[in-house]
Short mmCIF file of C-alpha atoms and ligand atoms in Angstrom, two decimals:
data_model
loop_
_atom_site.label_atom_id
_atom_site.label_comp_id
_atom_site.label_asym_id
_atom_site.label_seq_id
_atom_site.Cartn_x
_atom_site.Cartn_y
_atom_site.Cartn_z
CA MET J 1141 0.00 0.00 0.00
CA ILE J 1142 1.34 3.41 -0.99
CA ARG J 1143 0.86 6.32 1.40
CA LEU J 1144 1.12 9.87 0.08
CA TYR J 1145 1.13 13.23 1.80
CA ASP J 1146 -1.92 15.02 0.42
CA THR J 1147 -1.55 18.81 0.47
CA MET J 1148 -5.33 19.23 0.55
CA ALA J 1149 -5.79 17.01 3.63
CA ARG J 1150 -2.50 18.14 5.23
CA GLU J 1151 -1.68 14.54 6.14
CA LYS J 1152 -0.39 11.27 4.77
CA ARG J 1153 -3.18 9.17 3.32
CA GLU J 1154 -3.36 5.65 1.97
CA PHE J 1155 -3.40 5.85 -1.80
CA VAL J 1156 -6.62 4.23 -2.99
CA PRO J 1157 -7.10 4.80 -6.73
CA ALA J 1158 -10.63 5.24 -8.01
CA ASP J 1159 -9.94 2.59 -10.67
CA PRO J 1160 -6.77 0.52 -9.98
CA LYS J 1161 -6.77 -0.55 -13.65
CA ARG J 1162 -6.63 3.05 -14.88
CA ILE J 1163 -4.86 5.24 -12.35
CA THR J 1164 -4.59 8.84 -13.53
CA MET J 1165 -1.77 11.24 -12.67
CA TYR J 1166 -1.20 14.75 -14.02
CA VAL J 1167 1.85 16.89 -13.38
CA CYS J 1168 2.19 20.49 -14.55
CA GLY J 1169 4.96 20.50 -17.14
CA PRO J 1170 7.40 23.07 -18.49
CA THR J 1171 6.73 26.43 -20.09
CA VAL J 1172 9.14 26.02 -22.98
CA TYR J 1173 11.19 29.19 -23.48
CA GLY J 1174 14.52 28.39 -21.79
CA ARG J 1175 16.80 25.59 -20.62
CA ALA J 1176 15.70 23.63 -17.57
CA HIS J 1177 17.57 24.23 -14.31
CA ILE J 1178 18.07 21.55 -11.68
CA GLY J 1179 15.13 22.93 -9.68
CA ASN J 1180 12.89 22.39 -12.73
CA ALA J 1181 14.18 18.81 -12.91
CA ARG J 1182 13.11 17.93 -9.37
CA PRO J 1183 9.37 17.42 -10.06
CA ALA J 1184 10.20 15.53 -13.28
CA VAL J 1185 12.42 13.10 -11.33
CA VAL J 1186 10.16 12.86 -8.26
CA PHE J 1187 7.04 12.05 -10.28
CA ASP J 1188 9.03 9.67 -12.49
CA MET J 1189 9.90 7.88 -9.23
CA LEU J 1190 6.24 7.85 -8.16
CA ARG J 1191 5.27 6.53 -11.58
CA ARG J 1192 7.68 3.58 -11.18
CA LEU J 1193 6.35 2.86 -7.69
CA ILE J 1194 2.69 2.91 -8.79
CA ARG J 1195 3.50 0.52 -11.62
CA HIS J 1196 5.40 -1.74 -9.23
CA HIS J 1197 2.34 -1.99 -6.96
CA HIS J 1198 -0.50 -1.93 -9.48
CA GLY J 1199 1.01 -3.27 -12.70
CA ALA J 1200 2.83 -1.92 -15.73
CA GLU J 1201 -0.40 -0.96 -17.54
CA SER J 1202 -2.14 0.51 -14.49
CA LEU J 1203 -1.15 4.17 -14.82
CA VAL J 1204 -1.86 6.94 -17.31
CA TYR J 1205 0.61 9.74 -16.65
CA ALA J 1206 0.10 13.10 -18.36
CA ARG J 1207 2.49 16.06 -18.24
CA ASN J 1208 1.58 19.10 -20.29
CA VAL J 1209 3.72 21.42 -22.37
CA THR J 1210 2.86 25.11 -22.01
CA ASP J 1211 3.67 26.40 -25.48
CA VAL J 1212 1.72 29.66 -25.42
CA ASP J 1213 2.72 32.20 -22.79
CA ASP J 1214 3.79 35.85 -22.57
CA LYS J 1215 7.43 34.88 -21.90
CA ILE J 1216 7.45 32.70 -25.01
CA ILE J 1217 5.96 35.53 -27.03
CA ALA J 1218 8.63 37.92 -25.69
CA SER J 1219 11.44 35.44 -26.52
CA ALA J 1220 10.13 34.95 -30.04
CA ALA J 1221 9.88 38.72 -30.56
CA ALA J 1222 13.44 39.21 -29.28
CA GLU J 1223 14.76 36.64 -31.77
CA GLY J 1224 12.44 37.77 -34.55
CA VAL J 1225 11.06 34.25 -35.04
CA ASP J 1226 7.72 32.50 -34.80
CA THR J 1227 6.79 31.31 -31.28
CA SER J 1228 6.88 27.71 -32.55
CA VAL J 1229 10.63 28.07 -33.22
CA ILE J 1230 11.15 28.87 -29.52
CA THR J 1231 8.78 26.23 -28.16
CA GLU J 1232 10.00 23.37 -30.38
CA ARG J 1233 13.63 24.15 -29.56
CA TYR J 1234 13.16 24.26 -25.80
CA GLU J 1235 10.79 21.31 -25.64
CA ARG J 1236 13.44 19.22 -27.42
CA PHE J 1237 16.10 20.43 -24.97
CA TYR J 1238 13.78 19.69 -22.03
CA LEU J 1239 13.17 16.11 -23.16
CA GLU J 1240 16.90 15.58 -23.78
CA ASP J 1241 17.85 16.96 -20.35
CA MET J 1242 15.18 14.98 -18.50
CA GLY J 1243 16.04 11.87 -20.52
CA ALA J 1244 19.64 12.18 -19.33
CA LEU J 1245 18.27 12.09 -15.76
CA GLY J 1246 16.45 8.85 -16.48
CA VAL J 1247 13.04 10.51 -16.73
CA ALA J 1248 10.90 8.64 -19.24
CA PRO J 1249 8.51 10.74 -21.33
CA PRO J 1250 4.97 10.81 -19.94
CA ASP J 1251 2.26 8.66 -21.54
CA ILE J 1252 0.46 11.78 -22.73
CA ALA J 1253 2.06 15.19 -23.33
CA PRO J 1254 -0.74 17.56 -24.31
CA HIS J 1255 0.37 20.86 -25.85
CA ALA J 1256 -1.64 23.95 -25.00
CA THR J 1257 -1.75 25.15 -28.62
CA ASP J 1258 -3.35 21.84 -29.68
CA GLU J 1259 -6.07 22.12 -27.03
CA ILE J 1260 -7.58 25.56 -27.56
CA GLY J 1261 -10.97 23.97 -28.43
CA PRO J 1262 -11.41 22.20 -25.07
CA MET J 1263 -10.28 25.39 -23.26
CA VAL J 1264 -12.77 27.62 -25.11
CA GLU J 1265 -15.46 25.04 -24.34
CA MET J 1266 -14.72 25.04 -20.60
CA ILE J 1267 -14.52 28.84 -20.46
CA GLY J 1268 -17.92 28.96 -22.19
CA GLU J 1269 -19.40 26.65 -19.55
CA LEU J 1270 -18.01 28.81 -16.75
CA VAL J 1271 -19.46 31.96 -18.31
CA ALA J 1272 -22.84 30.25 -18.82
CA SER J 1273 -22.97 29.11 -15.17
CA GLY J 1274 -22.08 32.54 -13.79
CA HIS J 1275 -18.56 31.60 -12.60
CA ALA J 1276 -16.85 33.74 -15.25
CA TYR J 1277 -17.56 36.96 -17.13
CA ALA J 1278 -16.33 38.67 -20.27
CA ALA J 1279 -14.97 42.22 -20.11
CA GLU J 1280 -12.98 44.20 -22.70
CA GLY J 1281 -11.88 41.15 -24.68
CA HIS J 1282 -10.90 39.29 -21.51
CA VAL J 1283 -12.75 36.50 -19.75
CA LEU J 1284 -12.21 36.40 -15.99
CA PHE J 1285 -13.01 33.80 -13.38
CA SER J 1286 -15.14 35.27 -10.62
CA VAL J 1287 -13.51 34.19 -7.38
CA ALA J 1288 -16.48 35.45 -5.36
CA SER J 1289 -18.69 32.91 -7.21
CA ASP J 1290 -16.79 30.00 -5.64
CA ALA J 1291 -17.42 29.66 -1.90
CA ASP J 1292 -14.71 26.97 -1.57
CA TYR J 1293 -11.94 29.01 -3.22
CA GLY J 1294 -8.72 28.84 -1.20
CA ALA J 1295 -9.21 25.32 0.22
CA LEU J 1296 -5.85 24.02 -1.04
CA SER J 1297 -3.61 26.92 0.00
CA ARG J 1298 -5.74 27.95 3.02
CA ARG J 1299 -4.87 31.56 2.58
CA ASP J 1300 -7.08 34.42 3.60
CA ARG J 1301 -8.30 36.77 0.95
CA GLU J 1302 -5.69 39.52 1.48
CA ALA J 1303 -2.82 37.00 1.37
CA MET J 1304 -4.23 35.50 -1.81
CA ILE J 1305 -4.41 38.83 -3.56
CA ALA J 1306 -0.85 39.70 -2.42
CA GLY J 1307 0.47 36.22 -3.29
CA ALA J 1308 -0.97 36.26 -6.78
CA ARG J 1309 0.69 39.64 -7.40
CA VAL J 1310 -2.49 40.52 -9.24
CA GLU J 1311 -2.85 43.62 -11.23
CA VAL J 1312 -5.83 45.74 -10.35
CA ALA J 1313 -7.27 46.12 -13.83
CA PRO J 1314 -10.34 48.22 -14.66
CA TYR J 1315 -12.07 45.27 -16.35
CA LYS J 1316 -11.91 43.13 -13.19
CA ARG J 1317 -14.90 43.06 -10.86
CA ASP J 1318 -12.61 41.95 -8.04
CA PRO J 1319 -8.78 42.13 -7.81
CA ALA J 1320 -8.67 38.38 -6.99
CA ASP J 1321 -10.37 37.43 -10.28
CA PHE J 1322 -8.02 35.71 -12.71
CA VAL J 1323 -7.73 35.55 -16.46
CA LEU J 1324 -9.19 32.64 -18.46
CA TRP J 1325 -8.83 34.32 -21.84
CA LYS J 1326 -7.09 37.48 -22.97
CA PRO J 1327 -7.01 39.42 -26.23
CA SER J 1328 -4.08 39.10 -28.66
CA ALA J 1329 -2.86 42.05 -30.73
CA ALA J 1330 -2.82 41.44 -34.49
CA ASP J 1331 0.92 40.57 -34.53
CA VAL J 1332 0.68 38.20 -31.56
CA VAL J 1333 -0.29 34.52 -31.64
CA GLY J 1334 -4.04 34.07 -31.10
CA TRP J 1335 -7.17 32.08 -31.87
CA ASP J 1336 -10.74 33.09 -32.64
CA SER J 1337 -13.18 32.70 -29.77
CA PRO J 1338 -16.66 33.90 -28.78
CA TRP J 1339 -14.85 36.74 -26.93
CA GLY J 1340 -12.69 37.81 -29.86
CA ARG J 1341 -9.26 36.79 -31.07
CA GLY J 1342 -7.01 35.94 -28.16
CA ARG J 1343 -5.20 33.30 -26.17
CA PRO J 1344 -5.84 31.29 -22.99
CA GLY J 1345 -4.61 32.03 -19.50
CA TRP J 1346 -2.22 29.49 -18.01
CA HIS J 1347 -4.55 27.95 -15.41
CA ILE J 1348 -7.38 26.99 -17.79
CA GLU J 1349 -4.88 25.03 -19.88
CA CYS J 1350 -4.40 22.36 -17.21
CA SER J 1351 -8.08 22.13 -16.23
CA ALA J 1352 -9.22 21.67 -19.83
CA MET J 1353 -6.45 19.21 -20.76
CA ILE J 1354 -7.03 17.09 -17.64
CA ARG J 1355 -10.71 16.75 -18.52
CA ALA J 1356 -9.98 16.02 -22.19
CA HIS J 1357 -7.34 13.34 -21.54
CA LEU J 1358 -7.88 11.91 -18.06
CA GLY J 1359 -11.41 12.78 -16.93
CA GLU J 1360 -13.17 15.15 -14.53
CA THR J 1361 -11.59 13.75 -11.35
CA ILE J 1362 -8.08 12.31 -11.43
CA ASP J 1363 -6.24 10.31 -8.80
CA ILE J 1364 -3.06 12.36 -8.38
CA HIS J 1365 -2.25 15.95 -9.33
CA GLY J 1366 1.36 16.90 -8.82
CA GLY J 1367 3.81 19.73 -9.18
CA GLY J 1368 6.22 21.96 -7.29
CA LEU J 1369 5.26 23.65 -4.03
CA ASP J 1370 5.28 27.02 -5.80
CA LEU J 1371 2.29 25.94 -7.90
CA ILE J 1372 -0.09 25.49 -4.92
CA PHE J 1373 -1.03 29.14 -5.14
CA PRO J 1374 -2.28 30.54 -7.37
CA HIS J 1375 -1.97 27.92 -10.13
CA HIS J 1376 -3.43 24.82 -8.50
CA GLU J 1377 -5.97 26.81 -6.50
CA ASN J 1378 -7.21 28.27 -9.79
CA GLU J 1379 -7.22 24.90 -11.56
CA ILE J 1380 -9.38 23.52 -8.74
CA ALA J 1381 -11.80 26.44 -8.90
CA GLN J 1382 -12.25 26.17 -12.66
CA SER J 1383 -12.69 22.41 -12.74
CA ARG J 1384 -14.91 22.13 -9.68
CA CYS J 1385 -17.19 24.93 -10.87
CA ALA J 1386 -17.40 23.40 -14.37
CA HIS J 1387 -18.17 19.96 -12.93
CA GLY J 1388 -20.94 20.58 -10.42
CA GLY J 1389 -18.58 20.59 -7.43
CA ARG J 1390 -16.82 17.29 -8.16
CA PRO J 1391 -13.13 17.44 -7.14
CA LEU J 1392 -10.34 17.84 -9.69
CA ALA J 1393 -7.99 15.44 -7.93
CA ASN J 1394 -8.20 13.00 -5.01
CA TYR J 1395 -4.55 13.49 -3.97
CA TRP J 1396 -2.45 16.65 -4.27
CA VAL J 1397 1.28 15.94 -4.17
CA HIS J 1398 3.88 18.74 -4.11
CA ASN J 1399 7.67 18.64 -4.13
CA GLY J 1400 9.87 21.16 -2.32
CA PHE J 1401 12.35 23.58 -3.85
CA VAL J 1402 15.97 23.14 -4.76
CA ASP J 1403 17.86 25.82 -2.81
CA MET J 1404 21.03 27.72 -3.65
CA GLY J 1405 22.41 28.99 -0.37
CA ALA J 1406 19.44 30.41 1.47
CA GLU J 1407 17.37 31.07 -1.64
CA LYS J 1408 15.10 29.01 -3.81
CA MET J 1409 16.68 28.34 -7.23
CA SER J 1410 14.66 30.32 -9.74
CA LYS J 1411 15.05 31.99 -13.06
CA SER J 1412 13.76 35.28 -11.64
CA LEU J 1413 16.45 35.28 -8.91
CA GLY J 1414 19.13 34.50 -11.50
CA ASN J 1415 20.77 31.81 -9.33
CA VAL J 1416 20.10 28.83 -11.53
CA VAL J 1417 22.26 25.81 -12.32
CA LEU J 1418 21.26 24.40 -15.70
CA VAL J 1419 20.92 20.65 -16.16
CA ASN J 1420 22.83 20.70 -19.44
CA ASP J 1421 25.70 22.66 -17.87
CA LEU J 1422 26.02 19.98 -15.19
CA LEU J 1423 26.00 17.25 -17.85
CA ASP J 1424 28.53 19.16 -19.97
CA ALA J 1425 30.76 19.45 -16.89
CA GLY J 1426 31.00 15.65 -16.95
CA HIS J 1427 28.46 14.73 -14.27
CA LYS J 1428 26.54 11.62 -15.20
CA GLY J 1429 22.75 11.90 -15.41
CA GLU J 1430 22.33 9.11 -12.86
CA VAL J 1431 24.46 11.05 -10.37
CA LEU J 1432 22.24 14.13 -10.76
CA ARG J 1433 19.14 11.93 -10.47
CA LEU J 1434 20.36 10.43 -7.21
CA ALA J 1435 21.30 13.90 -5.93
CA LEU J 1436 17.70 15.01 -6.57
CA LEU J 1437 16.31 11.90 -4.82
CA SER J 1438 18.75 11.98 -1.90
CA GLY J 1439 16.56 14.23 0.22
CA HIS J 1440 12.90 13.65 0.95
CA TYR J 1441 10.89 15.14 -1.90
CA ARG J 1442 8.87 17.47 0.32
CA SER J 1443 11.95 18.97 2.02
CA PRO J 1444 14.03 21.78 0.56
CA LEU J 1445 17.10 20.36 -1.19
CA PRO J 1446 20.29 22.43 -0.86
CA TRP J 1447 22.24 22.03 -4.12
CA THR J 1448 25.99 21.79 -3.47
CA GLU J 1449 29.13 20.35 -5.03
CA SER J 1450 29.43 17.94 -2.11
CA LEU J 1451 25.89 16.63 -2.75
CA ILE J 1452 26.99 15.73 -6.29
CA ALA J 1453 30.24 14.15 -5.08
CA GLN J 1454 28.44 12.18 -2.38
CA SER J 1455 25.86 10.93 -4.91
CA LYS J 1456 28.60 9.80 -7.25
CA ALA J 1457 30.42 7.97 -4.46
CA THR J 1458 27.16 6.25 -3.46
CA LEU J 1459 26.55 5.11 -7.03
CA ASP J 1460 30.15 3.87 -7.39
CA GLY J 1461 29.55 1.76 -4.30
CA LEU J 1462 26.23 0.42 -5.57
CA TYR J 1463 27.70 -0.41 -8.98
CA ARG J 1464 30.52 -2.27 -7.25
CA ALA J 1465 27.98 -4.13 -5.10
CA ALA J 1466 25.78 -5.02 -8.10
CA GLY J 1467 28.71 -5.95 -10.35
CA ASP J 1468 27.61 -7.94 -13.38
CA ALA J 1469 24.51 -9.34 -11.68
CA GLU J 1470 21.20 -9.34 -13.53
CA ALA J 1471 18.28 -7.68 -11.77
CA GLY J 1472 16.89 -10.10 -9.19
CA ALA J 1473 14.11 -9.64 -6.65
CA VAL J 1474 13.22 -6.11 -5.52
CA ASP J 1475 13.89 -5.81 -1.79
CA ALA J 1476 10.75 -5.52 0.33
CA GLY J 1477 12.40 -3.03 2.70
CA VAL J 1478 13.24 -0.67 -0.17
CA VAL J 1479 9.66 -0.92 -1.49
CA GLU J 1480 8.29 -0.30 1.99
CA ALA J 1481 10.42 2.85 2.40
CA LEU J 1482 9.39 4.25 -0.98
CA SER J 1483 5.75 3.37 -0.35
CA ASP J 1484 5.79 5.51 2.79
CA ASP J 1485 5.41 8.86 1.00
CA LEU J 1486 8.48 8.25 -1.20
CA ASN J 1487 10.99 8.03 1.63
CA THR J 1488 14.01 7.93 -0.68
CA PRO J 1489 16.62 8.63 2.07
CA LEU J 1490 15.46 5.51 3.95
CA ALA J 1491 15.24 3.52 0.70
CA MET J 1492 18.85 4.48 -0.14
CA ALA J 1493 20.02 3.47 3.35
CA ARG J 1494 18.35 0.07 2.97
CA LEU J 1495 19.72 -0.30 -0.55
CA GLY J 1496 23.24 0.31 0.75
CA ALA J 1497 22.86 -2.46 3.30
CA LEU J 1498 21.71 -5.17 0.87
CA GLY J 1499 23.97 -8.16 0.44
CA ASP J 1500 22.59 -9.75 -2.72
CA ALA J 1501 23.92 -8.24 -5.97
CA GLY J 1502 20.79 -9.05 -8.00
CA SER J 1503 18.59 -7.48 -5.35
CA VAL J 1504 20.78 -4.35 -5.26
CA ARG J 1505 20.35 -3.94 -9.00
CA ALA J 1506 16.59 -4.60 -9.07
CA SER J 1507 15.87 -2.39 -6.05
CA ALA J 1508 18.01 0.47 -7.40
CA GLN J 1509 16.23 0.24 -10.73
CA LEU J 1510 12.95 0.93 -8.94
CA LEU J 1511 14.50 4.36 -8.24
CA GLY J 1512 15.71 4.64 -11.84
CA LEU J 1513 19.33 3.93 -10.80
CA LEU J 1514 21.87 1.25 -11.86
CA THR J 1515 20.51 1.28 -15.39
CA MET J 1516 23.87 0.34 -16.97
CA SER J 1517 26.41 -2.42 -16.40
CA ALA J 1518 29.20 -1.85 -13.88
CA ASP J 1519 31.65 -1.99 -16.77
CA GLU J 1520 29.83 0.76 -18.65
CA TRP J 1521 29.56 2.82 -15.47
CA PHE J 1522 33.24 2.70 -14.63
CA ARG J 1523 34.65 2.72 -18.14
CA GLY J 1524 32.01 4.27 -20.39
CA GLY J 1525 31.89 7.87 -21.48
CA GLU J 1526 34.28 10.72 -20.94
CA GLY J 1527 36.48 10.18 -17.95
CA GLY J 1528 35.26 6.62 -17.65
CA ASP J 1529 38.76 5.22 -17.68
CA ILE J 1530 39.89 7.67 -15.01
CA GLU J 1531 36.85 6.80 -12.90
CA ALA J 1532 37.65 3.12 -13.25
CA ARG J 1533 41.20 3.67 -12.02
CA ILE J 1534 39.96 5.84 -9.12
CA ALA J 1535 37.64 2.96 -8.19
CA ALA J 1536 40.55 0.51 -8.42
CA ARG J 1537 42.61 2.79 -6.15
CA ALA J 1538 39.74 2.96 -3.62
CA GLU J 1539 39.57 -0.82 -3.64
CA ALA J 1540 43.35 -1.06 -3.18
CA LYS J 1541 43.12 1.29 -0.18
CA ALA J 1542 40.23 -0.72 1.23
CA ARG J 1543 42.38 -3.85 1.23
CA ARG J 1544 45.27 -1.77 2.71
CA ASP J 1545 47.38 -2.14 -0.43
CA PHE J 1546 48.74 1.41 -0.19
CA GLY J 1547 51.58 0.68 -2.61
CA GLU J 1548 49.09 -0.06 -5.38
CA ALA J 1549 46.94 2.96 -4.39
CA ASP J 1550 49.99 5.25 -4.63
CA ARG J 1551 51.03 3.69 -7.94
CA ILE J 1552 47.61 4.51 -9.45
CA ARG J 1553 47.75 8.07 -8.10
CA SER J 1554 51.24 8.59 -9.59
CA GLU J 1555 50.23 7.04 -12.90
CA LEU J 1556 47.29 9.44 -13.19
CA ALA J 1557 49.45 12.38 -12.10
CA GLY J 1558 51.83 11.48 -14.94
CA GLU J 1559 48.87 11.91 -17.31
CA GLY J 1560 48.03 15.33 -15.81
CA VAL J 1561 45.12 14.09 -13.66
CA LEU J 1562 45.11 15.29 -10.07
CA LEU J 1563 43.10 13.30 -7.51
CA GLU J 1564 41.43 15.00 -4.57
CA ASP J 1565 40.16 12.92 -1.67
CA GLY J 1566 37.18 14.49 0.10
CA PRO J 1567 34.39 13.44 2.44
CA GLY J 1568 32.21 12.54 -0.57
CA GLY J 1569 34.84 10.37 -2.21
CA THR J 1570 37.60 11.06 -4.71
CA THR J 1571 37.21 13.65 -7.44
CA TRP J 1572 39.66 14.45 -10.19
CA ARG J 1573 40.70 17.42 -12.29
CA ARG J 1574 43.25 18.07 -14.96
CA THR J 1575 46.30 20.04 -13.83
ZN1 LIG Y 1949 -1.11 23.06 -14.12
#
């Protein structure tokens, strides 16, 4: 039995899918106008982990996992204007990069990846329903959701009205009846991407995109809705309001699951703060995707994750150890203790501790693969790719030291030094750099 912390209930709950043969999960995906940073990668990796766990418990065909692509947005429009290209040039480029970067972290593509620009019809339809039922109104080419029409608004974030208005950083616009009202549709100037609608030529707001695509692809009420903590308000609150009001009060999701931030120093990593570490820069620096994946899974998903060099080094050392333990073994039985840890609200730190204590090589490999780790052979891991040979010799030196053969350890260090490779022993293991 999987237990998940549900943000709506503010407690861990047993995960009971409405239909165990068709479990539905939706995670808010990228707005494609720039390279993904490691903070953007955290939800992709966390929900990839949850996907593997659900399939382990309920069967390979049990889950439909959808992650959207936001390919119409003011930032995309601004990027396209700056480059003097069509918005599709920007969105296709950065979607490709996103899939490449996440693929390197062992994140499989979702089963369904709806694109906002392909789903304007379902959005216009839902907006029309909300207008007809008095939950939305048209004004000056815009359509706005009327927050006052929804008595349950704010249930997820539990904010009072003043905090919600401040948190949404809403503009007080003359066409709004209430400053808390949010945009479902907005007008597009002639030179800006847009679609015809009953309210004039325009484009959708961000929130309606998810509500309409969830209904179109997964149904009115889904099992799990996920995303980063920063999406709780206003994005998920607004998704809930739209969907519940369009569906006679039926809930949008039965479980709300949110991952914490990746921190740089004391601050959340974010594009707007300018303190981002890009996934592709880490890969280009020679870090293996599996190392970055483990680094992202090393803390509990709901806790903040401080991103440091030593976290990367520690994750690499842990994987070296696991690859040595698994050796050439084929995947055997998944360890029950590892499954139990992951099933308790994705307790990856406990799962990793249990994994490290396993004695059976086949079980190490199978259990690690449940976390998306140990996907290659030990030989590939130590020898493959750039620096693979150096890594293999560092591993051989560590083994020599472990059996107290310091002569051999020193010989390997000198040999590498002769090739211009300097070894540095630290608390997270041995790293190397060229002199
Ligand atoms: Zn969303």
